[in-house]
Coordinates of N, CA and C in Angstrom, one line a residue:
A1464 N -26.2 27.9 -18.4 CA -27.6 28.4 -18.3 C -27.8 29.4 -19.4
Q1465 N -28.9 29.4 -20.0 CA -29.3 30.3 -21.1 C -30.5 31.2 -20.6
D1466 N -30.4 32.4 -20.9 CA -31.5 33.3 -20.6 C -32.3 33.5 -21.9
I1467 N -33.6 33.2 -21.9 CA -34.4 33.4 -23.1 C -35.2 34.7 -22.9
G1468 N -35.2 35.6 -23.9 CA -36.0 36.8 -23.7 C -35.1 37.9 -23.3
R1469 N -35.7 39.1 -23.1 CA -34.9 40.3 -22.7 C -35.5 40.9 -21.5
G1470 N -34.6 41.6 -20.8 CA -35.0 42.5 -19.7 C -35.6 41.6 -18.6
A1471 N -36.7 42.1 -18.0 CA -37.3 41.5 -16.9 C -38.0 40.2 -17.2
H1472 N -38.1 39.9 -18.4 CA -38.8 38.6 -18.8 C -37.9 37.5 -19.2
A1473 N -36.7 37.5 -18.6 CA -35.8 36.4 -19.0 C -36.2 35.1 -18.2
Y1474 N -36.0 34.0 -18.9 CA -36.3 32.7 -18.4 C -35.0 31.9 -18.3
N1475 N -34.8 31.2 -17.2 CA -33.7 30.3 -17.1 C -34.0 28.9 -17.6
T1476 N -33.2 28.4 -18.5 CA -33.5 27.1 -19.2 C -32.8 25.9 -18.4
D1477 N -32.0 26.2 -17.4 CA -31.4 25.1 -16.6 C -32.5 24.3 -15.8
V1478 N -32.5 23.1 -16.0 CA -33.5 22.2 -15.3 C -32.7 21.4 -14.3
E1479 N -32.9 21.6 -13.0 CA -32.1 20.8 -12.1 C -32.8 19.5 -11.9
E1480 N -32.0 18.4 -12.0 CA -32.5 17.1 -11.9 C -32.5 16.7 -10.4
E1481 N -33.6 16.2 -10.0 CA -33.6 15.7 -8.6 C -32.9 14.3 -8.6
E1482 N -32.2 14.0 -7.6 CA -31.5 12.7 -7.5 C -32.5 11.7 -7.1
E1483 N -32.5 10.6 -7.7 CA -33.4 9.5 -7.4 C -32.8 8.7 -6.3
P1484 N -33.6 8.0 -5.5 CA -33.1 7.2 -4.4 C -32.1 6.2 -4.8
G1485 N -32.3 5.6 -6.0 CA -31.4 4.6 -6.5 C -30.0 5.1 -6.7
N1486 N -29.9 6.3 -7.2 CA -28.6 7.0 -7.5 C -27.9 7.2 -6.1
L1487 N -28.7 7.7 -5.1 CA -28.1 7.9 -3.8 C -27.5 6.6 -3.2
M1488 N -28.2 5.5 -3.4 CA -27.8 4.2 -2.9 C -26.5 3.8 -3.6
E1489 N -26.5 4.0 -4.9 CA -25.3 3.6 -5.7 C -24.1 4.5 -5.2
E1490 N -24.3 5.8 -5.0 CA -23.2 6.6 -4.6 C -22.7 6.2 -3.2
L1491 N -23.6 5.8 -2.3 CA -23.2 5.4 -1.0 C -22.4 4.1 -1.1
Q1492 N -22.9 3.2 -1.9 CA -22.2 1.9 -2.1 C -20.8 2.2 -2.7
L1493 N -20.7 3.1 -3.7 CA -19.4 3.4 -4.3 C -18.5 4.0 -3.2
D1494 N -19.0 4.9 -2.4 CA -18.2 5.5 -1.3 C -17.7 4.5 -0.4
R1495 N -18.6 3.5 0.0 CA -18.2 2.5 0.9 C -17.1 1.6 0.3
M1496 N -17.3 1.3 -1.0 CA -16.3 0.5 -1.7 C -14.9 1.2 -1.8
E1497 N -15.0 2.5 -2.0 CA -13.7 3.3 -2.1 C -13.0 3.3 -0.7
Q1498 N -13.8 3.4 0.3 CA -13.2 3.4 1.7 C -12.6 2.1 2.0
R1499 N -13.3 1.0 1.6 CA -12.8 -0.3 1.8 C -11.6 -0.6 1.0
S1500 N -11.5 -0.1 -0.2 CA -10.4 -0.2 -1.1 C -9.2 0.5 -0.4
L1501 N -9.4 1.7 0.1 CA -8.3 2.4 0.8 C -7.8 1.6 2.0
K1502 N -8.7 1.1 2.8 CA -8.3 0.3 3.9 C -7.5 -0.9 3.5
L1503 N -7.9 -1.6 2.5 CA -7.2 -2.8 2.0 C -5.8 -2.4 1.4
Q1504 N -5.7 -1.3 0.7 CA -4.4 -0.8 0.2 C -3.5 -0.5 1.4
N1505 N -4.0 0.1 2.4 CA -3.2 0.4 3.6 C -2.7 -0.8 4.3
S1506 N -3.6 -1.8 4.4 CA -3.3 -3.1 5.0 C -2.2 -3.8 4.2
I1507 N -2.3 -3.8 2.9 CA -1.3 -4.4 2.0 C 0.0 -3.7 2.2
L1508 N 0.0 -2.4 2.3 CA 1.2 -1.7 2.4 C 1.9 -2.0 3.8
L1509 N 1.1 -2.1 4.8 CA 1.7 -2.4 6.1 C 2.2 -3.9 6.1
D1510 N 1.5 -4.8 5.5 CA 2.0 -6.2 5.3 C 3.4 -6.2 4.6
R1511 N 3.5 -5.4 3.5 CA 4.7 -5.4 2.8 C 5.9 -4.8 3.6
I1512 N 5.6 -3.8 4.4 CA 6.6 -3.2 5.3 C 7.0 -4.3 6.3
R1513 N 6.1 -5.0 6.9 CA 6.4 -6.0 7.9 C 7.2 -7.1 7.2
L1514 N 6.9 -7.5 6.0 CA 7.6 -8.6 5.3 C 9.0 -8.1 5.0
Q1515 N 9.2 -6.9 4.6 CA 10.6 -6.4 4.3 C 11.4 -6.4 5.6
R1516 N 10.8 -6.0 6.7 CA 11.5 -6.0 8.0 C 11.9 -7.4 8.4
L1517 N 11.0 -8.3 8.2 CA 11.3 -9.7 8.5 C 12.4 -10.3 7.6
E1518 N 12.4 -9.9 6.3 CA 13.4 -10.3 5.4 C 14.8 -9.8 5.8
R1519 N 14.8 -8.5 6.2 CA 16.1 -7.9 6.7 C 16.6 -8.6 7.9
R1520 N 15.7 -9.0 8.8 CA 16.1 -9.7 10.0 C 16.7 -11.1 9.6
I1521 N 16.1 -11.8 8.7 CA 16.6 -13.1 8.3 C 17.9 -12.9 7.6
L1522 N 18.1 -11.9 6.7 CA 19.4 -11.7 6.1 C 20.5 -11.4 7.1
C1523 N 20.1 -10.6 8.1 CA 21.1 -10.3 9.2 C 21.5 -11.5 9.9
L1524 N 20.5 -12.4 10.3 CA 20.9 -13.6 11.0 C 21.7 -14.5 10.1
E1525 N 21.4 -14.6 8.8 CA 22.2 -15.4 7.9 C 23.6 -14.9 7.8
S1526 N 23.7 -13.6 7.7 CA 25.0 -12.9 7.6 C 25.8 -13.2 8.9
D1527 N 25.2 -13.2 10.0 CA 25.9 -13.5 11.3 C 26.3 -14.9 11.3
E1528 N 25.4 -15.8 10.9 CA 25.8 -17.2 10.8 C 27.0 -17.5 9.9
L1529 N 26.9 -16.9 8.7 CA 28.0 -17.0 7.7 C 29.3 -16.4 8.3
G1530 N 29.2 -15.3 9.0 CA 30.3 -14.7 9.6 C 31.0 -15.6 10.6
I1531 N 30.2 -16.3 11.4 CA 30.7 -17.2 12.4 C 31.3 -18.4 11.7
F1532 N 30.7 -18.9 10.6 CA 31.3 -20.0 9.9 C 32.6 -19.6 9.2
E1533 N 32.6 -18.4 8.7 CA 33.9 -17.9 8.0 C 35.0 -17.7 9.1
S1534 N 34.6 -17.3 10.2 CA 35.6 -17.1 11.3 C 36.2 -18.5 11.7
A1535 N 35.3 -19.4 11.8 CA 35.7 -20.8 12.3 C 36.7 -21.4 11.2
V1536 N 36.3 -21.2 9.9 CA 37.2 -21.7 8.9 C 38.5 -21.0 8.9
S1537 N 38.4 -19.7 9.0 CA 39.7 -18.9 9.0 C 40.6 -19.3 10.2
N1538 N 40.0 -19.5 11.4 CA 40.8 -19.8 12.5 C 41.4 -21.2 12.3
T1539 N 40.6 -22.1 11.7 CA 41.2 -23.5 11.5 C 42.3 -23.4 10.5
L1540 N 42.2 -22.6 9.5 CA 43.3 -22.5 8.5 C 44.5 -21.9 9.1
V1541 N 44.3 -20.9 10.0 CA 45.5 -20.3 10.6 C 46.2 -21.3 11.5
S1542 N 45.3 -22.1 12.3 CA 45.9 -23.1 13.2 C 46.7 -24.1 12.4
L1543 N 46.1 -24.6 11.2 CA 46.8 -25.5 10.4 C 48.1 -25.0 9.8
N1544 N 48.1 -23.8 9.5 CA 49.4 -23.1 9.0 C 50.4 -23.0 10.1
E1545 N 50.0 -22.9 11.3 CA 51.0 -22.8 12.4 C 51.7 -24.1 12.6
F1546 N 51.0 -25.2 12.4 CA 51.6 -26.5 12.6 C 52.4 -27.0 11.4
D1547 N 52.3 -26.3 10.3 CA 53.0 -26.7 9.1 C 54.5 -26.5 9.3
P1548 N 55.3 -27.6 9.1 CA 56.8 -27.5 9.3 C 57.5 -26.7 8.2

């Protein structure tokens, strides 16, 4: 802001712009879009977490199955070695 003149006769040169209804609507739309964006980001993050948990469960099941398979092979080899003359 600039004051023009001196003493008691100073004038303020700031002109406050009134917001037009169109600008308010645009701002409301932008706010809604930002809120929707945040909701979508949170949803995507939750989906990623669920997917990671599912992947871990699958890996654990595969590991258990491989462990069972390895145990069976190992037991068979031990049994075969016992019968070896």
